[in-house]
PDB file of C-alpha atoms and ligand atoms in Angstrom:
ATOM      1  CA  MET E 298      -7.249 -20.742 -11.817  1.00 84.00           C
ATOM      2  CA  LYS E 299      -5.043 -20.264  -8.765  1.00 92.00           C
ATOM      3  CA  LYS E 300      -5.943 -17.153  -6.770  1.00 96.00           C
ATOM      4  CA  VAL E 301      -3.334 -14.399  -6.378  1.00 98.00           C
ATOM      5  CA  LYS E 302      -2.281 -14.470  -2.724  1.00 98.00           C
ATOM      6  CA  ILE E 303      -2.148 -10.998  -1.229  1.00 98.00           C
ATOM      7  CA  ILE E 304      -0.514  -9.837   1.999  1.00 98.00           C
ATOM      8  CA  VAL E 305      -1.580  -6.386   3.180  1.00 98.00           C
ATOM      9  CA  MET E 306       0.762  -4.496   5.499  1.00 98.00           C
ATOM     10  CA  ILE E 307      -0.590  -1.723   7.718  1.00 98.00           C
ATOM     11  CA  SER E 308       0.323   0.559  10.628  1.00 98.00           C
ATOM     12  CA  GLY E 309      -2.967   2.254  11.359  1.00 97.00           C
ATOM     13  CA  GLY E 310      -6.715   2.511  10.980  1.00 97.00           C
ATOM     14  CA  GLY E 311      -6.803   0.633   7.711  1.00 98.00           C
ATOM     15  CA  THR E 312      -9.465   2.405   5.654  1.00 98.00           C
ATOM     16  CA  ASN E 313      -7.525   1.417   2.531  1.00 98.00           C
ATOM     17  CA  LEU E 314      -7.390  -2.166   3.790  1.00 98.00           C
ATOM     18  CA  GLN E 315     -11.162  -1.969   4.244  1.00 98.00           C
ATOM     19  CA  SER E 316     -11.686  -0.792   0.668  1.00 98.00           C
ATOM     20  CA  LEU E 317      -9.540  -3.690  -0.575  1.00 98.00           C
ATOM     21  CA  ILE E 318     -11.442  -6.223   1.533  1.00 98.00           C
ATOM     22  CA  TYR E 319     -14.711  -4.776   0.283  1.00 96.00           C
ATOM     23  CA  THR E 320     -13.664  -4.925  -3.371  1.00 96.00           C
ATOM     24  CA  ILE E 321     -12.196  -8.421  -3.185  1.00 95.00           C
ATOM     25  CA  HIS E 322     -15.103  -9.905  -1.220  1.00 90.00           C
ATOM     26  CA  ASN E 323     -17.774  -8.317  -3.390  1.00 90.00           C
ATOM     27  CA  ASN E 324     -16.402  -9.043  -6.831  1.00 89.00           C
ATOM     28  CA  LYS E 325     -16.474 -12.655  -7.848  1.00 85.00           C
ATOM     29  CA  ASP E 326     -14.423 -11.803 -10.933  1.00 87.00           C
ATOM     30  CA  ILE E 327     -11.406 -10.799  -8.802  1.00 94.00           C
ATOM     31  CA  ASN E 328      -9.089 -13.756  -8.759  1.00 96.00           C
ATOM     32  CA  GLY E 329      -7.265 -12.816  -5.572  1.00 97.00           C
ATOM     33  CA  GLU E 330      -7.489 -13.297  -1.821  1.00 97.00           C
ATOM     34  CA  ILE E 331      -6.040 -11.494   1.176  1.00 98.00           C
ATOM     35  CA  VAL E 332      -4.231 -14.311   2.964  1.00 98.00           C
ATOM     36  CA  SER E 333      -2.979 -12.219   5.861  1.00 98.00           C
ATOM     37  CA  VAL E 334      -2.656  -8.711   7.249  1.00 98.00           C
ATOM     38  CA  ILE E 335       0.651  -7.772   8.855  1.00 98.00           C
ATOM     39  CA  SER E 336       0.949  -4.799  11.171  1.00 98.00           C
ATOM     40  CA  ASN E 337       4.042  -3.390  12.803  1.00 97.00           C
ATOM     41  CA  LYS E 338       1.841  -2.195  15.692  1.00 97.00           C
ATOM     42  CA  GLU E 339      -0.330  -4.300  17.981  1.00 96.00           C
ATOM     43  CA  ASP E 340      -3.188  -2.004  18.820  1.00 96.00           C
ATOM     44  CA  VAL E 341      -4.323  -0.614  15.492  1.00 98.00           C
ATOM     45  CA  TYR E 342      -7.879  -0.728  14.232  1.00 98.00           C
ATOM     46  CA  GLY E 343      -6.786  -2.161  10.881  1.00 98.00           C
ATOM     47  CA  LEU E 344      -6.125  -5.490  12.643  1.00 98.00           C
ATOM     48  CA  THR E 345      -9.702  -5.540  13.950  1.00 98.00           C
ATOM     49  CA  ARG E 346     -10.986  -4.864  10.433  1.00 98.00           C
ATOM     50  CA  ALA E 347      -9.048  -7.907   9.197  1.00 98.00           C
ATOM     51  CA  GLN E 348     -10.249 -10.115  12.073  1.00 98.00           C
ATOM     52  CA  ASN E 349     -13.850  -9.050  11.414  1.00 97.00           C
ATOM     53  CA  HIS E 350     -13.449 -10.669   8.012  1.00 97.00           C
ATOM     54  CA  ASN E 351     -11.667 -13.757   9.346  1.00 97.00           C
ATOM     55  CA  ILE E 352      -8.382 -12.742   7.813  1.00 98.00           C
ATOM     56  CA  LYS E 353      -5.313 -14.043   9.611  1.00 98.00           C
ATOM     57  CA  THR E 354      -3.294 -11.261  11.276  1.00 98.00           C
ATOM     58  CA  LYS E 355       0.294 -11.030  12.400  1.00 97.00           C
ATOM     59  CA  VAL E 356       2.307  -8.365  14.200  1.00 97.00           C
ATOM     60  CA  ILE E 357       5.878  -8.066  13.017  1.00 97.00           C
ATOM     61  CA  ASN E 358       7.733  -5.186  14.584  1.00 96.00           C
ATOM     62  CA  ARG E 359      11.317  -4.389  13.658  1.00 94.00           C
ATOM     63  CA  ASN E 360      12.042  -3.436  17.298  1.00 93.00           C
ATOM     64  CA  GLN E 361      11.312  -6.978  18.512  1.00 93.00           C
ATOM     65  CA  TYR E 362      14.365  -8.275  16.696  1.00 96.00           C
ATOM     66  CA  SER E 363      17.978  -8.024  17.729  1.00 96.00           C
ATOM     67  CA  SER E 364      19.102  -7.095  14.221  1.00 95.00           C
ATOM     68  CA  GLU E 365      17.804  -6.049  10.848  1.00 94.00           C
ATOM     69  CA  LEU E 366      18.779  -9.462   9.521  1.00 96.00           C
ATOM     70  CA  GLU E 367      16.622 -11.271  12.098  1.00 96.00           C
ATOM     71  CA  TYR E 368      13.698  -8.998  11.250  1.00 96.00           C
ATOM     72  CA  GLU E 369      14.195  -9.600   7.553  1.00 96.00           C
ATOM     73  CA  LYS E 370      14.358 -13.390   8.044  1.00 97.00           C
ATOM     74  CA  SER E 371      11.149 -13.425  10.066  1.00 97.00           C
ATOM     75  CA  LEU E 372       9.236 -11.243   7.582  1.00 97.00           C
ATOM     76  CA  PHE E 373      10.569 -13.147   4.596  1.00 97.00           C
ATOM     77  CA  SER E 374       9.793 -16.586   6.007  1.00 97.00           C
ATOM     78  CA  PHE E 375       6.207 -15.495   6.785  1.00 98.00           C
ATOM     79  CA  LEU E 376       5.769 -14.198   3.217  1.00 98.00           C
ATOM     80  CA  GLU E 377       7.196 -17.414   1.771  1.00 98.00           C
ATOM     81  CA  GLU E 378       5.155 -19.629   4.071  1.00 97.00           C
ATOM     82  CA  LEU E 379       1.967 -18.086   2.673  1.00 98.00           C
ATOM     83  CA  ASN E 380       3.185 -18.299  -0.942  1.00 98.00           C
ATOM     84  CA  THR E 381       2.717 -14.556  -1.294  1.00 98.00           C
ATOM     85  CA  ASP E 382       2.235 -13.258  -4.841  1.00 98.00           C
ATOM     86  CA  LEU E 383       1.564  -9.603  -4.017  1.00 98.00           C
ATOM     87  CA  ILE E 384       2.398  -7.369  -1.052  1.00 98.00           C
ATOM     88  CA  VAL E 385       0.188  -4.326  -0.598  1.00 98.00           C
ATOM     89  CA  LEU E 386       1.395  -1.518   1.651  1.00 98.00           C
ATOM     90  CA  ALA E 387      -1.742   0.193   2.912  1.00 98.00           C
ATOM     91  CA  GLY E 388      -0.495   2.899   5.248  1.00 97.00           C
ATOM     92  CA  TYR E 389       2.533   0.888   6.348  1.00 97.00           C
ATOM     93  CA  LEU E 390       4.952   3.192   8.142  1.00 94.00           C
ATOM     94  CA  SER E 391       7.847   0.876   8.872  1.00 93.00           C
ATOM     95  CA  PHE E 392      10.462  -0.168   6.340  1.00 90.00           C
ATOM     96  CA  ILE E 393      10.780  -3.195   4.113  1.00 95.00           C
ATOM     97  CA  PRO E 394      14.330  -4.612   3.939  1.00 96.00           C
ATOM     98  CA  ILE E 395      16.009  -4.071   0.555  1.00 96.00           C
ATOM     99  CA  THR E 396      16.525  -7.802   0.029  1.00 97.00           C
ATOM    100  CA  ILE E 397      12.763  -8.350   0.278  1.00 98.00           C
ATOM    101  CA  ILE E 398      12.116  -5.433  -2.089  1.00 98.00           C
ATOM    102  CA  LYS E 399      14.494  -7.079  -4.570  1.00 97.00           C
ATOM    103  CA  LYS E 400      12.996 -10.555  -4.149  1.00 97.00           C
ATOM    104  CA  TYR E 401       9.506  -9.151  -4.743  1.00 98.00           C
ATOM    105  CA  GLU E 402      10.441  -6.775  -7.546  1.00 97.00           C
ATOM    106  CA  ASN E 403       7.285  -5.244  -9.066  1.00 98.00           C
ATOM    107  CA  LYS E 404       5.219  -7.290  -6.631  1.00 98.00           C
ATOM    108  CA  ILE E 405       4.969  -4.719  -3.852  1.00 98.00           C
ATOM    109  CA  ILE E 406       2.439  -1.919  -4.262  1.00 98.00           C
ATOM    110  CA  ASN E 407       2.228   1.213  -2.110  1.00 98.00           C
ATOM    111  CA  ILE E 408      -0.221   4.086  -1.915  1.00 98.00           C
ATOM    112  CA  HIS E 409       0.984   7.610  -1.237  1.00 98.00           C
ATOM    113  CA  PRO E 410      -1.394  10.497  -0.473  1.00 98.00           C
ATOM    114  CA  SER E 411       0.026  13.041  -2.942  1.00 98.00           C
ATOM    115  CA  LEU E 412       0.860  13.324  -6.612  1.00 98.00           C
ATOM    116  CA  VAL E 413       4.346  11.794  -6.672  1.00 98.00           C
ATOM    117  CA  PRO E 414       7.008  13.225  -7.088  1.00 98.00           C
ATOM    118  CA  SER E 415       5.505  16.146  -5.156  1.00 98.00           C
ATOM    119  CA  PHE E 416       5.279  15.932  -1.373  1.00 98.00           C
ATOM    120  CA  CYS E 417       6.853  12.499  -1.097  1.00 98.00           C
ATOM    121  CA  GLY E 418      10.061  10.853   0.114  1.00 96.00           C
ATOM    122  CA  LYS E 419      11.702  11.197   3.504  1.00 94.00           C
ATOM    123  CA  GLY E 420       9.505  12.828   6.158  1.00 95.00           C
ATOM    124  CA  PHE E 421       6.385  12.895   3.985  1.00 97.00           C
ATOM    125  CA  TYR E 422       3.976  10.455   5.566  1.00 94.00           C
ATOM    126  CA  GLY E 423       0.469  10.537   7.023  1.00 90.00           C
ATOM    127  CA  LYS E 424      -0.975  13.957   7.823  1.00 94.00           C
ATOM    128  CA  LYS E 425       2.440  15.603   7.273  1.00 97.00           C
ATOM    129  CA  VAL E 426       1.861  15.297   3.542  1.00 98.00           C
ATOM    130  CA  HIS E 427      -1.433  17.201   3.650  1.00 98.00           C
ATOM    131  CA  LYS E 428       0.010  19.790   6.061  1.00 98.00           C
ATOM    132  CA  ALA E 429       2.804  20.555   3.591  1.00 98.00           C
ATOM    133  CA  VAL E 430       0.307  20.745   0.725  1.00 98.00           C
ATOM    134  CA  VAL E 431      -1.943  23.192   2.600  1.00 98.00           C
ATOM    135  CA  GLU E 432       1.023  25.323   3.690  1.00 98.00           C
ATOM    136  CA  ARG E 433       2.463  25.500   0.177  1.00 98.00           C
ATOM    137  CA  GLY E 434      -0.863  26.577  -1.266  1.00 98.00           C
ATOM    138  CA  VAL E 435      -0.782  24.252  -4.272  1.00 98.00           C
ATOM    139  CA  LYS E 436      -4.023  24.059  -6.225  1.00 98.00           C
ATOM    140  CA  ILE E 437      -3.917  20.343  -6.950  1.00 98.00           C
ATOM    141  CA  THR E 438      -2.852  17.316  -4.959  1.00 98.00           C
ATOM    142  CA  GLY E 439      -4.031  13.710  -5.100  1.00 98.00           C
ATOM    143  CA  ALA E 440      -2.973  10.124  -4.607  1.00 98.00           C
ATOM    144  CA  THR E 441      -0.472   7.816  -6.258  1.00 98.00           C
ATOM    145  CA  VAL E 442      -0.304   4.028  -6.381  1.00 98.00           C
ATOM    146  CA  HIS E 443       3.140   2.773  -7.315  1.00 98.00           C
ATOM    147  CA  PHE E 444       5.393  -0.244  -7.216  1.00 98.00           C
ATOM    148  CA  VAL E 445       7.999  -0.165  -4.480  1.00 98.00           C
ATOM    149  CA  ASN E 446      11.677  -0.054  -5.326  1.00 97.00           C
ATOM    150  CA  GLU E 447      14.785   0.883  -3.311  1.00 96.00           C
ATOM    151  CA  GLU E 448      14.010   4.599  -3.544  1.00 95.00           C
ATOM    152  CA  MET E 449      11.365   5.900  -1.137  1.00 95.00           C
ATOM    153  CA  ASP E 450       8.177   6.636  -3.144  1.00 95.00           C
ATOM    154  CA  GLY E 451      10.334   6.360  -6.259  1.00 96.00           C
ATOM    155  CA  GLY E 452       9.040   3.185  -7.902  1.00 98.00           C
ATOM    156  CA  PRO E 453       7.109   2.909 -11.174  1.00 98.00           C
ATOM    157  CA  ILE E 454       3.778   4.764 -10.999  1.00 98.00           C
ATOM    158  CA  ILE E 455       0.668   2.674 -11.647  1.00 98.00           C
ATOM    159  CA  ILE E 456      -2.232   5.126 -11.187  1.00 98.00           C
ATOM    160  CA  GLN E 457      -2.558   8.734 -10.040  1.00 98.00           C
ATOM    161  CA  ARG E 458      -5.673  10.736  -9.395  1.00 98.00           C
ATOM    162  CA  ALA E 459      -5.886  14.460  -8.731  1.00 98.00           C
ATOM    163  CA  VAL E 460      -7.916  16.342  -6.131  1.00 98.00           C
ATOM    164  CA  ASN E 461      -8.482  20.120  -6.115  1.00 98.00           C
ATOM    165  CA  VAL E 462      -7.152  22.019  -3.118  1.00 98.00           C
ATOM    166  CA  ASP E 463      -9.420  24.876  -2.044  1.00 98.00           C
ATOM    167  CA  LEU E 464      -8.277  27.908  -0.095  1.00 97.00           C
ATOM    168  CA  ASN E 465     -10.355  26.882   2.897  1.00 97.00           C
ATOM    169  CA  ASP E 466      -9.121  23.289   2.933  1.00 98.00           C
ATOM    170  CA  THR E 467      -7.577  22.082   6.185  1.00 98.00           C
ATOM    171  CA  VAL E 468      -5.359  19.062   6.788  1.00 98.00           C
ATOM    172  CA  GLU E 469      -8.491  17.147   7.845  1.00 98.00           C
ATOM    173  CA  SER E 470     -10.699  18.157   4.910  1.00 98.00           C
ATOM    174  CA  LEU E 471      -7.905  17.450   2.443  1.00 98.00           C
ATOM    175  CA  SER E 472      -7.125  14.117   4.016  1.00 98.00           C
ATOM    176  CA  GLU E 473     -10.780  13.152   3.618  1.00 98.00           C
ATOM    177  CA  LYS E 474     -10.873  14.201  -0.040  1.00 98.00           C
ATOM    178  CA  VAL E 475      -7.658  12.356  -0.836  1.00 98.00           C
ATOM    179  CA  LEU E 476      -8.724   9.197   1.046  1.00 98.00           C
ATOM    180  CA  LYS E 477     -11.867   9.113  -1.075  1.00 98.00           C
ATOM    181  CA  VAL E 478      -9.813   8.806  -4.274  1.00 98.00           C
ATOM    182  CA  GLU E 479      -7.346   6.433  -2.584  1.00 98.00           C
ATOM    183  CA  HIS E 480     -10.226   4.068  -1.936  1.00 98.00           C
ATOM    184  CA  GLU E 481     -11.018   4.105  -5.659  1.00 98.00           C
ATOM    185  CA  ILE E 482      -7.595   3.802  -7.244  1.00 98.00           C
ATOM    186  CA  PHE E 483      -5.973   1.358  -4.796  1.00 98.00           C
ATOM    187  CA  PRO E 484      -8.408  -1.530  -5.387  1.00 97.00           C
ATOM    188  CA  LEU E 485      -8.289  -0.718  -9.086  1.00 97.00           C
ATOM    189  CA  ALA E 486      -4.484  -1.049  -9.149  1.00 98.00           C
ATOM    190  CA  VAL E 487      -4.671  -4.326  -7.216  1.00 98.00           C
ATOM    191  CA  LYS E 488      -7.213  -5.667  -9.700  1.00 97.00           C
ATOM    192  CA  LEU E 489      -4.979  -4.673 -12.621  1.00 97.00           C
ATOM    193  CA  PHE E 490      -2.104  -6.537 -10.967  1.00 98.00           C
ATOM    194  CA  ILE E 491      -4.242  -9.629 -10.383  1.00 97.00           C
ATOM    195  CA  ASP E 492      -5.380  -9.538 -14.005  1.00 96.00           C
ATOM    196  CA  ASP E 493      -1.732  -9.317 -15.094  1.00 97.00           C
ATOM    197  CA  LYS E 494      -2.315  -6.028 -16.872  1.00 98.00           C
ATOM    198  CA  LEU E 495       0.663  -4.111 -15.498  1.00 98.00           C
ATOM    199  CA  LYS E 496       3.842  -4.173 -17.528  1.00 98.00           C
ATOM    200  CA  VAL E 497       6.925  -2.348 -16.227  1.00 98.00           C
ATOM    201  CA  ILE E 498       9.428  -1.066 -18.742  1.00 97.00           C
ATOM    202  CA  ASN E 499      12.211   1.383 -17.827  1.00 95.00           C
ATOM    203  CA  ASN E 500      10.587   2.361 -14.547  1.00 95.00           C
ATOM    204  CA  LYS E 501       7.287   3.148 -16.284  1.00 98.00           C
ATOM    205  CA  VAL E 502       4.073   1.173 -16.092  1.00 98.00           C
ATOM    206  CA  GLU E 503       2.064   0.308 -19.147  1.00 98.00           C
ATOM    207  CA  ILE E 504      -1.532  -0.729 -18.476  1.00 98.00           C
ATOM    208  CA  LEU E 505      -2.460  -3.424 -20.975  1.00 97.00           C
ATOM    209  CA  ASN E 506      -5.824  -3.438 -22.823  1.00 84.00           C
ATOM    210  CA  VAL E 507      -8.183  -1.645 -20.519  1.00 64.00           C
TER     211      VAL E 507
HETATM  212  C1  LIG N 605      -3.238   6.794   3.543  1.00 69.20           C
HETATM  213  O1  LIG N 605      -3.395   8.172   3.377  1.00 69.20           O
HETATM  214  C2  LIG N 605      -2.170   6.272   2.631  1.00 69.20           C
HETATM  215  O2  LIG N 605      -2.064   6.973   1.432  1.00 69.20           O
HETATM  216  C3  LIG N 605      -0.912   6.459   3.427  1.00 69.20           C
HETATM  217  O3  LIG N 605      -1.297   6.189   4.758  1.00 69.20           O
HETATM  218  C4  LIG N 605      -2.691   6.450   4.925  1.00 69.20           C
HETATM  219  C5  LIG N 605      -3.304   5.207   5.494  1.00 69.20           C
HETATM  220  O4  LIG N 605      -4.649   5.379   5.810  1.00 69.20           O
HETATM  221  N1  LIG N 605       0.171   5.645   2.919  1.00 69.20           N
HETATM  222  P1  LIG N 605      -5.551   4.146   6.225  1.00 69.20           P
HETATM  223  O5  LIG N 605      -4.870   3.451   7.406  1.00 69.20           O
HETATM  224  O6  LIG N 605      -5.665   3.224   5.042  1.00 69.20           O
HETATM  225  O7  LIG N 605      -6.864   4.728   6.613  1.00 69.20           O
END
């Protein structure tokens, strides 16, 4: 059977990318392959992680293009060239043009380091999420894997997992705890996609026979 072709998009260290590479390379029953890793930044460690596994890398940075349309064309033609079936945003901090989001409806997956709809949307990215969680004093946070739609962090939710917040937690300790569950649920969501077990109805995801 034809393997699901996955493009992973990153902007940073790529620990989530690493967990995906690990899962895909170590499970013969996963019918998918990472065909390329795209970064919007040149000097990020995530690119090295990909190269260490002989995965083709590409830097596509919105600022290199004279217009949003040129950027969109370049990104889209790269995705089409590789016959992309699934786009995985693993700590990708730039934006995906709306036309691409529409063309790949329910085929783009993102991970967010909180329990959506808390601590998400505009301004909530990276360590800022955990800083807001610590400052608010909530008792539970977590991670969310969701499909991407036009609304920031607003697409259908695939999997969420909670993490307890302790009074002595810091941004760093919380980030570590949340990353640990991210590395479990992200590969799981990708596997469910590959196995065609995710059905989206009315902005909700049903997970079929698991
Ligand atoms: C993760 O916390 C992820 O939830 C968020 O960006 C961070 C990326 O971390 N979207 P890494 O580059 O995968 O280590």
